[in-house]
Coordinates of C-alpha atoms in Angstrom, one line a residue:
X1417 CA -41.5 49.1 -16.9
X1418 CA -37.9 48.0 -17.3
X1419 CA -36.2 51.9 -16.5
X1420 CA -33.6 52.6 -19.5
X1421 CA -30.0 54.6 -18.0
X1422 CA -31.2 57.7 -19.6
X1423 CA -34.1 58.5 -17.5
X1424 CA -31.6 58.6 -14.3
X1425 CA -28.8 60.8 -12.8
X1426 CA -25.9 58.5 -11.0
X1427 CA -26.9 60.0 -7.6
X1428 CA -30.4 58.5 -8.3
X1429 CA -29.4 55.3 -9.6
X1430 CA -26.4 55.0 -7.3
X1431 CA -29.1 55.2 -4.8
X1432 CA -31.7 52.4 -5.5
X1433 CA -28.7 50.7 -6.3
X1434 CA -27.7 51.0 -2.4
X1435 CA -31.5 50.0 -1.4
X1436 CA -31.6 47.3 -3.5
X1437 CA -27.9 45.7 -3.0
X1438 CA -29.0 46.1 0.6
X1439 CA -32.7 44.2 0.4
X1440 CA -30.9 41.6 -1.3
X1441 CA -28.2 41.2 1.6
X1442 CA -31.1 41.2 4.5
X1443 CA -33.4 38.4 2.1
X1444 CA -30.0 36.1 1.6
X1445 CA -29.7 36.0 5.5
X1446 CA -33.7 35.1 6.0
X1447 CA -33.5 32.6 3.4
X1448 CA -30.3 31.1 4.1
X1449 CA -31.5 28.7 7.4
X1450 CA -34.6 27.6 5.3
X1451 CA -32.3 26.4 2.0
X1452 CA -32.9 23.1 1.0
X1453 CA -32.7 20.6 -2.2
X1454 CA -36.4 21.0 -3.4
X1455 CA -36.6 25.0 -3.3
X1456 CA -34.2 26.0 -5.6
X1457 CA -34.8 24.2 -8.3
X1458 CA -38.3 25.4 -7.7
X1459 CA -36.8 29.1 -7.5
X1460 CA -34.9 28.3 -10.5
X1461 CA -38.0 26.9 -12.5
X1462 CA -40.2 29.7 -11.5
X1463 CA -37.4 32.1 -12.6
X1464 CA -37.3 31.1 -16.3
X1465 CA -41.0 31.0 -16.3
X1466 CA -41.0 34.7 -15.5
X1467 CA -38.1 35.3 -18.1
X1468 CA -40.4 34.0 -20.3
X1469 CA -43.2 35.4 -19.7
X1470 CA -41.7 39.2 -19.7
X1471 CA -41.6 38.6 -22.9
X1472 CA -44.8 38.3 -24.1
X1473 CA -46.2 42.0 -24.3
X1474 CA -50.1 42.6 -24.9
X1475 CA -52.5 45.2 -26.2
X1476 CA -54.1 47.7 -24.2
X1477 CA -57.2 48.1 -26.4
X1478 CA -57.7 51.6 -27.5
X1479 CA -54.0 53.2 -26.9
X1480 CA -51.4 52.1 -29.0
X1481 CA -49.6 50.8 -26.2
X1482 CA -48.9 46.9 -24.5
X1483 CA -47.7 45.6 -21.6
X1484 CA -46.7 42.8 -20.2
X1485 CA -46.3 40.3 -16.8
X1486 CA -43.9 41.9 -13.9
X1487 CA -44.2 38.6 -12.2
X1488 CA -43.5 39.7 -8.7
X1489 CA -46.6 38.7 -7.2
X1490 CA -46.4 35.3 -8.6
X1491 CA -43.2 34.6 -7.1
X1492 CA -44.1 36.5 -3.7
X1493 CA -47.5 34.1 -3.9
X1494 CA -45.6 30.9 -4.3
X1495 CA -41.9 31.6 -2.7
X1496 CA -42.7 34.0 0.1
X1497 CA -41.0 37.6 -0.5
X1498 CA -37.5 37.0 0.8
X1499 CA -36.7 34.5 -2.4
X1500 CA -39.4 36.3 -4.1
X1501 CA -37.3 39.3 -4.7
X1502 CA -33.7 37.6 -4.7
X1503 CA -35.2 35.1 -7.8
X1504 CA -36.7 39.0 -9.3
X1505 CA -33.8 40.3 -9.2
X1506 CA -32.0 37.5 -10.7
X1507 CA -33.9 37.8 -14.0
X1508 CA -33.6 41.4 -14.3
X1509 CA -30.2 41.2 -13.9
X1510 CA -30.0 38.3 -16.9
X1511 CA -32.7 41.0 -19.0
X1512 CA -29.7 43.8 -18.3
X1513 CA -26.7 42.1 -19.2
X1514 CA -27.4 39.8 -21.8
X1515 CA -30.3 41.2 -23.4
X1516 CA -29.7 44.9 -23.3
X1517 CA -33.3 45.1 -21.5
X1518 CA -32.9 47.9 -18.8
X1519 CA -30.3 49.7 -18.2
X1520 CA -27.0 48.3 -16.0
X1521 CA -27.2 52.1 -13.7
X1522 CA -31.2 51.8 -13.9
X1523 CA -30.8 47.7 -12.3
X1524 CA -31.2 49.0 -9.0
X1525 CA -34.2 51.0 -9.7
X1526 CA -35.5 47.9 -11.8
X1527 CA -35.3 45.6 -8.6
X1528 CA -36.7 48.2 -6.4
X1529 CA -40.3 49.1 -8.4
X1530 CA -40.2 45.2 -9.5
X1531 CA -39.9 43.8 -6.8
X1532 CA -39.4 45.3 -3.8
X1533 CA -43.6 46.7 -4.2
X1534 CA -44.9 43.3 -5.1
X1535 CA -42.9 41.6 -2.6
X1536 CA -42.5 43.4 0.5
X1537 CA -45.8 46.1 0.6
X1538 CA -48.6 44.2 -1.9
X1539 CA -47.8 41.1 -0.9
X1540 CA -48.3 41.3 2.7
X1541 CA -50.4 44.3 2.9
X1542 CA -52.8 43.4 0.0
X1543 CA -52.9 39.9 -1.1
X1544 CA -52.6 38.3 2.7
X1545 CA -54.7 40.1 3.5
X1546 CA -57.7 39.4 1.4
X1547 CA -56.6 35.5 1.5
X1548 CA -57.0 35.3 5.3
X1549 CA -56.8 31.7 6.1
X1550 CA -59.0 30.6 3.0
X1551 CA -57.7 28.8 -0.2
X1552 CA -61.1 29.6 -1.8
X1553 CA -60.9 30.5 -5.6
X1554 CA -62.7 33.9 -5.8
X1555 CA -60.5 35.5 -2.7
X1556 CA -57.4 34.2 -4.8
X1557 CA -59.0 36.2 -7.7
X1558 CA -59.6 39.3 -5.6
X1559 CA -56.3 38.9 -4.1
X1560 CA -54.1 38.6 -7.2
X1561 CA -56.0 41.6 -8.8
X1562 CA -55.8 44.2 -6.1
X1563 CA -52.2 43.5 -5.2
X1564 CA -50.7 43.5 -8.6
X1565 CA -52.8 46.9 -9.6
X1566 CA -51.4 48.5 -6.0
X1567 CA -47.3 46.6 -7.3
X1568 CA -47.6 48.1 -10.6
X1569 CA -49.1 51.6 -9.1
X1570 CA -46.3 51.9 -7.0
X1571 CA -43.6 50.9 -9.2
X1572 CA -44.7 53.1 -11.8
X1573 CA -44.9 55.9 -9.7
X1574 CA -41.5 54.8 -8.4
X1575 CA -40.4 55.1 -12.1
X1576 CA -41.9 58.7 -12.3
X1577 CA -40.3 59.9 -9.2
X1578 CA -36.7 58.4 -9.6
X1579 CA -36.6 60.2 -13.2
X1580 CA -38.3 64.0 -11.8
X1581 CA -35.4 63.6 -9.2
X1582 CA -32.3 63.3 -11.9
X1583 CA -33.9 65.7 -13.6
X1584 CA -31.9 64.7 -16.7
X1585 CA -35.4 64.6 -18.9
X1586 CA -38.0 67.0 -20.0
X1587 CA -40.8 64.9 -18.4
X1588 CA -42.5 67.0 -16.0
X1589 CA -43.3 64.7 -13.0
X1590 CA -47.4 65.9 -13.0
X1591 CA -47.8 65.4 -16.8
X1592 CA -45.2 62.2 -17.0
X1593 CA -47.6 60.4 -13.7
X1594 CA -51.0 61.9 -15.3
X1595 CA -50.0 59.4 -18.2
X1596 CA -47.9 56.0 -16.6
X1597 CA -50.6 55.6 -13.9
X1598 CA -53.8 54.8 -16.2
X1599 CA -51.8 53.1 -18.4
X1600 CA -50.1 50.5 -15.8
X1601 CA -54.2 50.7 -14.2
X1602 CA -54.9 48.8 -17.0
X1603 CA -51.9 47.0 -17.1
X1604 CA -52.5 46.0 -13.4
X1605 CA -55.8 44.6 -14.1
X1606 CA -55.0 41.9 -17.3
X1607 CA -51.4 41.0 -14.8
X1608 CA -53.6 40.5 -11.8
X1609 CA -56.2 38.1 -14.1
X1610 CA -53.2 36.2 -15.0
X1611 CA -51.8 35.9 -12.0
X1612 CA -54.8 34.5 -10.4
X1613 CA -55.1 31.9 -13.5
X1614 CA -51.4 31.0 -13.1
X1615 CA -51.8 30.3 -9.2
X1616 CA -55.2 28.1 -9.9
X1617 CA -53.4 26.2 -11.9
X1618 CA -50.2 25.6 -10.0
X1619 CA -52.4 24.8 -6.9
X1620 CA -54.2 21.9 -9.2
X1621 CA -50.7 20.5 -9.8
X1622 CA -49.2 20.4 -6.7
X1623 CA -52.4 21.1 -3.9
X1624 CA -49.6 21.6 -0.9
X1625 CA -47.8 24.4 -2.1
X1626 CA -49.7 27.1 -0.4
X1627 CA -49.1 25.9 2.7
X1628 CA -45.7 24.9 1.7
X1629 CA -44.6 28.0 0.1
X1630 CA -42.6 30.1 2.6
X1631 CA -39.3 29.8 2.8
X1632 CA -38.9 30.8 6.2
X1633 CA -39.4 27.0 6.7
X1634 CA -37.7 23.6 5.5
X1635 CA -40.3 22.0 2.5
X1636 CA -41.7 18.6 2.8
X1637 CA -39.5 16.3 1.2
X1638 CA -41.5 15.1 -1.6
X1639 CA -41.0 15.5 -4.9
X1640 CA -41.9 18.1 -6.9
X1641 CA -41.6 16.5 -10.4
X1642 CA -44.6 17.3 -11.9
X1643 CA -44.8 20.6 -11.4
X1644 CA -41.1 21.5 -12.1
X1645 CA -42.3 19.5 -15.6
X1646 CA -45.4 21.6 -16.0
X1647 CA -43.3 24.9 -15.8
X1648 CA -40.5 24.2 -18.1
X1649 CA -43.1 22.7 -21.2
X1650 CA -44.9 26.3 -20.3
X1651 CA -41.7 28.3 -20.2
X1652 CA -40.2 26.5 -23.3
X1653 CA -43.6 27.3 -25.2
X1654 CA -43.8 30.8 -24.1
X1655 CA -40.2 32.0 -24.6
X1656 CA -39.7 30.0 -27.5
X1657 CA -42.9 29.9 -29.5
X1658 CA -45.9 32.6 -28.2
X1659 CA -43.0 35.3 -27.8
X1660 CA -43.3 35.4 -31.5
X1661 CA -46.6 36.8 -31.8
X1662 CA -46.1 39.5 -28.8
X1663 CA -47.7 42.8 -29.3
X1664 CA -44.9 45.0 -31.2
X1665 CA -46.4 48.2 -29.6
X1666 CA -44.6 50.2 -27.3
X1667 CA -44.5 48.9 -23.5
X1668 CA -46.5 51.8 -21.0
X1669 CA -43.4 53.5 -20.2
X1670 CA -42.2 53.9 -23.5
X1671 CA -45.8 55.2 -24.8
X1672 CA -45.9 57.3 -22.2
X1673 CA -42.7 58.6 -22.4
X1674 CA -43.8 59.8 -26.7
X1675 CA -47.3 60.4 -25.0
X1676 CA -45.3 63.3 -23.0
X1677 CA -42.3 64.1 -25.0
X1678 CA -44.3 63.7 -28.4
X1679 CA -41.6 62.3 -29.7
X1680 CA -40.2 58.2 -29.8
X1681 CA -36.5 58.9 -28.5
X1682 CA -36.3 60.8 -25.2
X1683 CA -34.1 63.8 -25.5
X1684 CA -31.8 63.9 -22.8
X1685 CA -30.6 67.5 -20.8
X1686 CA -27.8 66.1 -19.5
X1687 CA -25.5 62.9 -20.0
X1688 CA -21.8 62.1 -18.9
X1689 CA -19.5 60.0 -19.0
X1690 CA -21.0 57.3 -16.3
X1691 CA -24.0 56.8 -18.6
X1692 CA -21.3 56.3 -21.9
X1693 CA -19.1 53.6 -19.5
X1694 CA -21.9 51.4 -18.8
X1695 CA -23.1 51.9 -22.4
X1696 CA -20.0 50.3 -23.7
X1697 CA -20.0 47.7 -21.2
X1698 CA -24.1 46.8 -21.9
X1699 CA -22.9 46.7 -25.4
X1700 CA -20.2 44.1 -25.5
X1701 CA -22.0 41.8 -22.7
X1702 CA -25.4 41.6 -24.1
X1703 CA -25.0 39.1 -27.1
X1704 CA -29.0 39.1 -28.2
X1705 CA -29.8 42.5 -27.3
X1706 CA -33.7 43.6 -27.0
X1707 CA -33.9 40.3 -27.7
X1708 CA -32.7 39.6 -31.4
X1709 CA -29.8 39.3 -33.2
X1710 CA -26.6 42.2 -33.4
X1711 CA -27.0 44.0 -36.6
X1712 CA -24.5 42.4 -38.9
X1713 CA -25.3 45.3 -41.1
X1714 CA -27.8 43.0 -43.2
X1715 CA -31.0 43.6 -43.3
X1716 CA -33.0 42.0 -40.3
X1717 CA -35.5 39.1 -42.0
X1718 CA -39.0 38.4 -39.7
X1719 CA -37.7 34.9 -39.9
X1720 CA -34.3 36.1 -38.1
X1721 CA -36.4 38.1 -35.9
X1722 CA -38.5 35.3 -34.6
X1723 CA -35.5 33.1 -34.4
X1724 CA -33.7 35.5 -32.1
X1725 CA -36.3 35.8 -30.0
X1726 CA -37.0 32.3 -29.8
X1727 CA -33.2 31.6 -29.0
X1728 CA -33.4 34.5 -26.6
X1729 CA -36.7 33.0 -24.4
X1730 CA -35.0 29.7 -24.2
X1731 CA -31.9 30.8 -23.1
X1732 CA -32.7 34.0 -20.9
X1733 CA -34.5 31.0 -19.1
X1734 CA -31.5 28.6 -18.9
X1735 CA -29.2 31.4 -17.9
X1736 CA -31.9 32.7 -15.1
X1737 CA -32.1 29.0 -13.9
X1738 CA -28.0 28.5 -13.6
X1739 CA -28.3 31.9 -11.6
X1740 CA -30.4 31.0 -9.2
X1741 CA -29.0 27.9 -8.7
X1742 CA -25.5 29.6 -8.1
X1743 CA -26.9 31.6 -5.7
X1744 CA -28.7 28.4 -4.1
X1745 CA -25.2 26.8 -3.9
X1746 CA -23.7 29.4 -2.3
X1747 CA -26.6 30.0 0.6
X1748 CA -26.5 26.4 0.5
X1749 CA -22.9 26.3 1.3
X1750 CA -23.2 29.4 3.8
X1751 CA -25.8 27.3 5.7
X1752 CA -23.4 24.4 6.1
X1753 CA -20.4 26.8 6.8
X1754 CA -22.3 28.2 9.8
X1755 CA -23.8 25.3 11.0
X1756 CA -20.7 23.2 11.0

């Protein structure tokens, strides 16, 4: 659901790029008392997990289409929302300028429908709700399943109204939703499976961390070594080994996008020169973009197709991690600054 530049105007994107450079101002200053030295590693850790696992697209039987983890719910589950959505938007940004996977005008949309929804309405509204007070495994299940299909249903919709107001397409907004809200319904359902199985487990490893996850609060000071363990052998075999054998169709906003148009490349009304300037910039910042290789005018091998992805798993998920950590450091150090 990663929104390309030429779906938006720059009043649009200059927009969610205001709402969501402003969400992550008012998170920084929620998080900053409750900083300590066991939650951003853990915020780091989770972070390349999510890289990771962004990469690993799946079939939706029956469409021609695939989809894959937006992760926010996870990280809402197991951070709390306020680092929730600054760790979110620290891997999009990462997908955008070293990958070439959403577009540098459309990162502000990105962060909004990925993770301001998840974090800040399904979270709270949904998945808190259904939990209640209980750690029982079934409410998890229900929990994880409603909240991600309501995420993704708003941030797809989010996707179809932030393109019918640039108006720079020729996707009507009836037939463009009629299309990206089955498909992400479906989408919703396999994330939300997941997400319950991938909370399950991290509850079996380390039993406290629901009621240790918030960081409105200090953590216990105890260590966290096995789990930090468990998620790096998981995000080193995902990103570097099971992104091989992702589903090569197109994601649901691309199929729905040929679904509407009827054709693969979108045919834009209007362009200018905004969309041309961060086109160049993308361009010579993202050294493995989508993920591969930059044509050296060869002709690209499977094997140097899986070995760019590979390299680009493991090191979209070192590069997230140093990023969250910076911005650890500096909350960290903001903390101290105000406290001293």
């Amino acid at each position: 659901m990663h929104m390309a530049d030429a779906l938006l105007s720059p009043v649009v994107g200059g927009v969610m790029w205001a709402a969501s450079a402003g969400t992550l101002v008012y998170c920084s200053k929620k998080i900053t008392s409750a900083m300590d030295e066991l939650k951003t590693p853990l915020m780091g850790v989770l972070g390349a997990f999510i890289f990771a696992a962004q990469m690993i697209n799946f079939t939706i039987p029956g469409t021609g289409s695939s989809g894959h983890l937006g992760g926010g719910m996870i990280l809402a589950i197991l951070l709390g929302p306020n680092a929730a959505f600054l760790v979110m938007a620290s891997i999009l940004t990462v997908q955008a300028l070293f990958f070439a996977d959403g577009g540098l005008l459309a990162l502000g949309c990105n962060m909004f429908n990925l993770g301001v929804f998840p974090c800040f309405i399904a979270y709270p509204l949904i998945y808190k709700t259904i939990l209640g007070d209980s750690g029982d495994y079934k409410r998890i299940t229900a929990a994880s399943i409603l909240s991600v299909i309501t995420a993704l249903q708003l941030g797809s919709l989010g996707v179809v109204m932030e393109t019918s107001l640039s108006g720079i397409t020729e996707l009507p907004l009836s037939s463009f939703a009629f299309v990206m809200q089955p498909i992400h319904l479906a989408i919703g359902l396999i994330e939300g499976i997941v997400t319950a199985v991938v909370i399950q487990f991290i509850i079996k490893v380390e039993p406290d961390i629901l009621n240790n996850y918030n960081l409105t609060a200090p953590s216990r000071h105890r260590s966290r070594k096995p789990l930090f363990i468990s998620l790096l052998v998981v995000t080193l075999f995902t990103g570097g080994f099971l992104s091989w054998y992702a589903s090569s169709n197109p994601d649901g906003l691309e199929w729905s996008i040929t679904k509407v148009t009827g054709q693969e490349e979108l045919h834009v009304v209007k362009n200018n020169r905004v969309h041309s300037f961060l086109s160049q910039i993308q361009e010579k910042i993202a050294f493995l973009p989508e993920y591969g290789f930059k044509n050296s005018g060869a002709e690209e091998t499977a094997e140097n197709r899986r070995t760019g992805t590979a390299i680009s798993g493991i090191l979209g998920g070192i590069i997230t991690i140093a990023l969250v950590f910076l911005a650890g450091f500096f909350l960290k150090k903001r903390t101290h600054t105000e406290t001293s």
